[in-house]
Amino acid sequence: MPVQCSSCSEKRAVLKRPKTGHSLCKECFFWTFEEEIHQTIVSAKLFKPGESVGIAASGGKDSTVLAHVMKVLNERYNYGLELMLLSVDEGITGYRDDSLETVKRNQQQYELPLKIVSYEELYGWTMDAIVKQVGLKNNCTFCGVFRRQALDRGAIMLKVGKICTGHNADDVAETVLMNVLRGDIARLRRCTAISTDSENEGVVPRCKPLKYAYEKEIVLYAYFKKLDYFSTECIYSPNAYRGYARTYLKDLESVRPSSIMDVIHSGENLSVREGVKMPVQGTCSRCGYISSQKLCKACVLLEGLNRGLPKLGIGKHHRFHDKILSQQPLTEEEERKLKAVDF
Amino acid sequence: MAALLLFISVSKKCVKCKEAPAALVIRAGDAYCRLCFKDFFVHKFKAVLGKNRIIFPGEKVLLAVSGGPSSCSMLRQVQEGLSQKANKKLRFVPGIAYIDEGAAIGQSVEERQRTVAELQAVFQATGFPFYILPLEQVLDLPASVVATNPSPSEQPASAYKAAVGHFVETDGSNNFPTPQEPKKMLLPHVQESHTLQQLLGSVKTLTAREELLNTLRQHLLVHTARTEGYSKLMLGDSCTRLAVKLLTSISLGRGAQLAQDTGFSDSRYGDIILVRPMRDYSAKEIAYYNHLFTVPSVVIPSVDTKTVDKASIQRLTESFVTKLQADFPSTVSTIYRLQLHTCFMHISTLNILGTCVLQVFSASCPSLTVKPSTCVTQDQREAAECMYEMVRSRALRPMSAVSVQPGYCCG
């Protein structure tokens, strides 16, 4: 017997929501999905009327759905937001160039302005060139650190007051588990926040409107709406350790679908003992970007690349910061340790 | 050269005394000889109790022994610590509690009696008073078990020192109870076993059943401690066990309770404080100790024995942590270290959420065909848990799944 939609009881259900177990028809699903994101935005007071907001768009499912839903909700509830698409071109041949084509099509479909910032223009290095120097290990460190800053710089160029990213519930839960496995209490505390602090000057606050949306539902939404998105894994990311957290989370989900929300809830309610040392936010003395050290990670990584010592920014090498700042050369012994491993 | 290297690695010396040949390697590089390992192991037990200053001299402490390696090892540590020849003697008065959960896993009366007889022999050898409690007793507990009793007034830091001084002066050694005649375990009534099985059977998933069993067990232990005049309850959770528990707690949405669920001590019951002195030992250390010093332990199946990895969240987490530990040996300690940084949000803050699910829903629990009193004895957590399962199984549609999930209510 076909299952009827549990909301309107008229049409046939097309899916069973993993989050609640409800069976819904297409229209009810669209409505619920959008409405939940609206509730997330309203209850967390993510946006102010008249604000201009940059949507971090990679062309993948999450950011495509985000762009679509933001546009729909902006019109439906008169947020009064000025939406823009913001993309980062990491310079990965065969991956990013194709996905950027998708973003460009999205720009036409949603009629939103688009800005693309590239690693090459910002840092003088493409990911292809970086991987050539550092190999396939740790290359994601470069990409991740650079993208974070590239998004900020792009946002400043676009003069937007906020960036929203397509992080979904699965991503947040995965990050909570990752930080538990790494014992990183400082990040564990920060990673469930829906929005970053907006106190810092020079840093554009970022928020995650899809924080409570399941990856599965995002995929289904994109599928039923026939959204145009790009689905290929990055060619440079085997990403070993995160893979463990990911597998575990997916297994958890298959045992009890609500556990993704449970993990996020745990992360949000973890109270940290007083007196636990937390990093203090300062600014990078070279580029002025936020940093807990003298130099921000991006500057150290870049210095390493330019000096031909890619391992300079991998792991903790705070003791070299003074030398980098004063443009001193490193000793031979130090250089030997930081050179790329020959294969 | 190669031969020399081989020679060194074969006759590796103990890192501690640098004389005796090593008998085991705990972590990479730490090779210990038999005696140094024993000193190390024994010292850790006393150090953790000494550092935390929670157990006062002369205090009655109930040891929860399941028969597994970790709790049996704990029992041996207490025995050794109390023996006359020990230096830095432990100064508390121990008792043993064992919960016979045979009914929960559907064991026959004969099987249960055989296990109990085996453990009875172990307990008798210690000379400590012991209680063998069939889990069925939990059905007759008064509702007051879940209540938080006022804790004896907050002791200043100096109180511990004063108490130790007083104890030493009066020579507390004659405080110890004379070994008593073992009480015969009262066999539970068949009807009661049936009721318990029905209660556990009404919980649909193994995840929830394990949680329920865990709390029933804890309530019985706390109740026994209260009625027998014990003020501390010692649990034998090892570091490995606690790392699994911590990750399970996170996956079940119990992040706020994590500090008390897995910390050194848990004071949520007020008058009875739960203590976990085995938390600095890895499962491997315990296994080696038990093997080298012939600590007896009994293999008892539990509800998740012989199930697949994905049978429950607890089971899944356990296999995930042990597999990761094999590849990354620091996994367990890293996960566990997180606990040290967390603290418990006080119940008063959590109560803002309003009335606990228990009060709201226990009346609408028709599928639980047990006495209402047993429904009340379940901690709020289980009520939420069983409620949650019922909502799913009976396809009641809550407004959102979040509102009835376990771990979202206090304590």
Coordinates of C-alpha atoms in Angstrom, one line a residue, chain B residues 26-263:
Chain B
I26 CA 52.7 -1.1 28.1
R27 CA 53.1 1.7 25.7
A28 CA 55.7 1.8 22.9
G29 CA 59.1 2.0 24.6
D30 CA 57.9 1.5 28.2
A31 CA 59.1 -2.0 29.1
Y32 CA 58.6 -3.0 32.7
C33 CA 59.8 -6.0 34.6
R34 CA 57.2 -8.0 36.7
L35 CA 57.9 -6.3 40.0
C36 CA 58.2 -2.8 38.8
F37 CA 55.0 -3.2 36.9
K38 CA 53.3 -4.3 40.1
D39 CA 54.7 -1.3 42.0
F40 CA 53.6 1.0 39.2
F41 CA 50.1 -0.4 39.1
V42 CA 49.6 -0.4 42.9
H43 CA 51.0 3.1 43.2
K44 CA 48.6 4.4 40.6
F45 CA 45.6 3.2 42.6
K46 CA 46.7 4.8 45.8
A47 CA 47.8 7.9 44.0
V48 CA 44.4 8.5 42.4
L49 CA 42.7 8.1 45.7
G50 CA 45.2 10.2 47.6
K51 CA 45.1 13.0 45.0
N52 CA 41.4 13.4 44.9
R53 CA 40.9 13.2 48.7
I54 CA 37.3 12.0 48.4
I55 CA 37.4 8.9 50.5
F56 CA 37.8 9.7 54.2
P57 CA 39.5 7.3 56.6
G58 CA 37.2 4.9 58.2
E59 CA 34.5 5.6 55.6
K60 CA 32.4 2.7 54.3
V61 CA 32.9 2.1 50.6
L62 CA 30.8 -0.3 48.5
L63 CA 32.8 -1.8 45.6
A64 CA 30.6 -2.6 42.6
V65 CA 32.1 -5.8 41.2
S66 CA 30.7 -7.2 38.0
G67 CA 33.1 -10.1 37.8
G68 CA 34.9 -8.6 34.8
P69 CA 38.7 -8.0 34.7
S70 CA 38.6 -4.3 35.6
S71 CA 36.4 -4.5 38.7
C72 CA 38.1 -7.7 39.9
S73 CA 41.4 -5.9 39.5
M74 CA 40.0 -3.1 41.6
L75 CA 39.0 -5.5 44.2
R76 CA 42.5 -6.9 44.3
Q77 CA 43.9 -3.3 44.7
V78 CA 41.7 -2.7 47.6
Q79 CA 42.7 -6.0 49.2
E80 CA 46.4 -5.2 48.7
G81 CA 46.0 -1.7 50.0
L82 CA 44.3 -2.8 53.1
S83 CA 46.6 -5.7 54.0
Q84 CA 48.9 -5.2 57.0
K85 CA 52.1 -5.3 55.0
A86 CA 51.1 -2.5 52.6
N87 CA 53.0 0.8 53.0
K88 CA 50.7 3.8 52.8
K89 CA 47.7 1.7 53.7
L90 CA 44.2 2.4 52.5
R91 CA 42.1 3.4 55.4
F92 CA 38.5 2.8 54.3
V93 CA 36.1 0.0 55.2
P94 CA 35.1 -2.0 52.0
G95 CA 32.1 -4.1 51.1
I96 CA 31.3 -5.8 47.8
A97 CA 28.1 -5.7 45.7
Y98 CA 27.5 -7.9 42.7
I99 CA 24.4 -7.6 40.6
D100 CA 23.1 -10.8 39.0
E101 CA 21.6 -9.7 35.7
G102 CA 20.9 -13.2 34.5
A103 CA 17.2 -12.4 33.9
A104 CA 18.1 -9.6 31.5
I105 CA 20.0 -11.9 29.2
G106 CA 17.6 -14.8 29.7
Q107 CA 19.8 -17.2 31.6
S108 CA 18.4 -20.2 33.4
V109 CA 18.3 -20.5 37.2
E110 CA 21.1 -23.1 37.1
E111 CA 23.3 -20.9 35.0
R112 CA 22.8 -18.0 37.3
Q113 CA 23.5 -20.1 40.4
R114 CA 26.7 -21.4 38.8
T115 CA 28.0 -17.9 38.1
V116 CA 27.0 -16.7 41.6
A117 CA 28.8 -19.6 43.2
E118 CA 31.9 -18.9 41.3
L119 CA 31.9 -15.2 42.4
Q120 CA 30.9 -16.1 45.9
A121 CA 34.2 -18.1 46.2
V122 CA 36.2 -15.0 45.1
F123 CA 34.4 -12.7 47.4
Q124 CA 34.6 -15.0 50.4
A125 CA 38.4 -15.2 49.9
T126 CA 38.6 -11.4 50.5
G127 CA 36.9 -11.6 53.9
F128 CA 34.9 -8.4 53.0
P129 CA 31.2 -8.4 53.6
F130 CA 29.4 -8.9 50.3
Y131 CA 25.9 -8.5 48.8
I132 CA 24.7 -10.6 45.9
L133 CA 21.7 -8.8 44.4
P134 CA 19.5 -10.2 41.7
L135 CA 18.5 -7.3 39.3
E136 CA 14.9 -8.2 40.0
Q137 CA 15.2 -6.4 43.3
V138 CA 15.1 -3.1 41.4
L139 CA 11.4 -3.7 40.9
D140 CA 10.8 -3.2 44.6
L141 CA 12.8 -0.1 45.1
P142 CA 11.1 2.9 46.7
A143 CA 10.6 5.9 44.5
S144 CA 13.0 7.8 46.7
V145 CA 16.0 6.2 45.0
V146 CA 16.0 8.8 42.3
A147 CA 15.8 11.7 44.8
T148 CA 19.0 13.6 45.4
N149 CA 19.6 13.4 49.1
P150 CA 21.3 16.3 50.8
S151 CA 25.0 15.7 50.9
P152 CA 26.7 15.9 54.2
S153 CA 27.7 19.5 54.6
E154 CA 30.5 20.7 52.4
Q155 CA 33.8 19.7 53.9
P156 CA 36.7 22.2 53.8
A157 CA 39.9 21.1 52.3
S158 CA 41.6 20.9 55.7
A159 CA 38.9 18.4 56.9
Y160 CA 40.6 15.6 55.0
K161 CA 43.9 16.2 56.7
A162 CA 42.3 16.4 60.1
A163 CA 40.4 13.2 59.6
V164 CA 43.5 11.4 58.6
G165 CA 45.3 12.7 61.7
H166 CA 42.5 11.6 63.9
F167 CA 42.3 8.2 62.3
V168 CA 46.0 7.6 62.7
E169 CA 45.9 8.6 66.4
T170 CA 43.0 6.3 67.3
D171 CA 44.5 3.4 65.3
G172 CA 41.6 2.8 63.0
S173 CA 42.6 -0.7 62.3
N174 CA 40.2 -2.2 64.8
N175 CA 37.3 -0.6 63.0
F176 CA 37.3 -3.3 60.4
P177 CA 34.3 -5.5 60.4
T178 CA 34.8 -9.1 61.3
P179 CA 34.1 -11.3 58.3
Q180 CA 30.5 -12.2 58.4
E181 CA 28.7 -15.3 57.3
P182 CA 27.8 -14.9 53.7
K183 CA 24.1 -14.3 53.1
K184 CA 22.5 -16.7 50.8
M185 CA 21.2 -15.0 47.7
L186 CA 17.5 -15.0 47.8
L187 CA 16.4 -16.4 44.5
P188 CA 14.1 -14.0 42.7
H189 CA 10.6 -15.1 42.1
V190 CA 9.9 -16.4 38.6
Q191 CA 7.2 -13.8 38.3
E192 CA 9.6 -11.0 39.1
S193 CA 12.1 -12.2 36.5
H194 CA 9.2 -12.2 34.0
T195 CA 8.3 -8.6 34.9
L196 CA 11.9 -7.5 34.5
Q197 CA 12.1 -9.2 31.1
Q198 CA 8.9 -7.6 30.1
L199 CA 10.2 -4.2 31.1
L200 CA 13.4 -4.7 29.1
G201 CA 11.4 -6.2 26.2
S202 CA 9.2 -3.1 26.0
V203 CA 12.2 -1.1 25.0
K204 CA 12.6 -1.6 21.3
T205 CA 16.2 -0.9 20.5
L206 CA 19.3 -2.4 22.1
T207 CA 20.7 1.1 22.5
A208 CA 17.9 2.0 24.8
R209 CA 17.9 -1.3 26.5
E210 CA 21.5 -1.0 27.5
E211 CA 20.9 2.5 28.8
L212 CA 17.9 1.3 30.8
L213 CA 19.9 -1.6 32.2
N214 CA 22.7 0.7 33.1
T215 CA 20.4 2.9 35.1
L216 CA 18.5 0.1 36.8
R217 CA 21.9 -1.3 37.8
Q218 CA 23.0 2.0 39.1
H219 CA 19.9 2.5 41.1
L220 CA 20.1 -0.8 42.7
L221 CA 23.7 -0.1 43.7
V222 CA 22.9 3.3 45.1
H223 CA 19.9 1.9 47.0
T224 CA 22.1 -0.9 48.5
A225 CA 24.7 1.5 49.5
R226 CA 22.1 3.7 51.2
T227 CA 20.4 0.9 53.1
E228 CA 23.6 -0.8 54.2
G229 CA 25.2 2.5 55.4
Y230 CA 27.8 3.0 52.7
S231 CA 28.6 6.5 51.6
K232 CA 30.8 5.9 48.6
L233 CA 30.3 3.6 45.6
M234 CA 33.4 2.5 43.8
L235 CA 33.0 1.6 40.1
G236 CA 35.6 -0.3 38.1
D237 CA 35.5 1.6 34.9
S238 CA 38.8 1.6 33.1
C239 CA 40.2 4.3 30.9
T240 CA 39.3 2.4 27.8
R241 CA 35.7 1.8 29.1
L242 CA 35.4 5.5 30.0
A243 CA 36.6 6.6 26.6
V244 CA 33.9 4.5 25.0
K245 CA 31.3 5.8 27.5
L246 CA 32.3 9.3 26.8
L247 CA 31.9 9.0 23.0
T248 CA 28.7 7.1 23.5
S249 CA 27.4 9.9 25.8
I250 CA 28.2 12.4 23.0
S251 CA 26.4 10.3 20.4
L252 CA 23.4 9.9 22.7
G253 CA 23.1 13.7 23.2
R254 CA 24.3 13.5 26.8
G255 CA 27.1 16.1 26.4
A256 CA 25.9 18.2 29.3
Q257 CA 26.1 15.2 31.7
L258 CA 29.4 14.0 30.3
A259 CA 31.5 15.3 33.2
Q260 CA 29.6 13.4 35.8
D261 CA 29.0 10.3 33.7
T262 CA 32.6 9.7 33.1
G263 CA 34.5 11.8 35.7

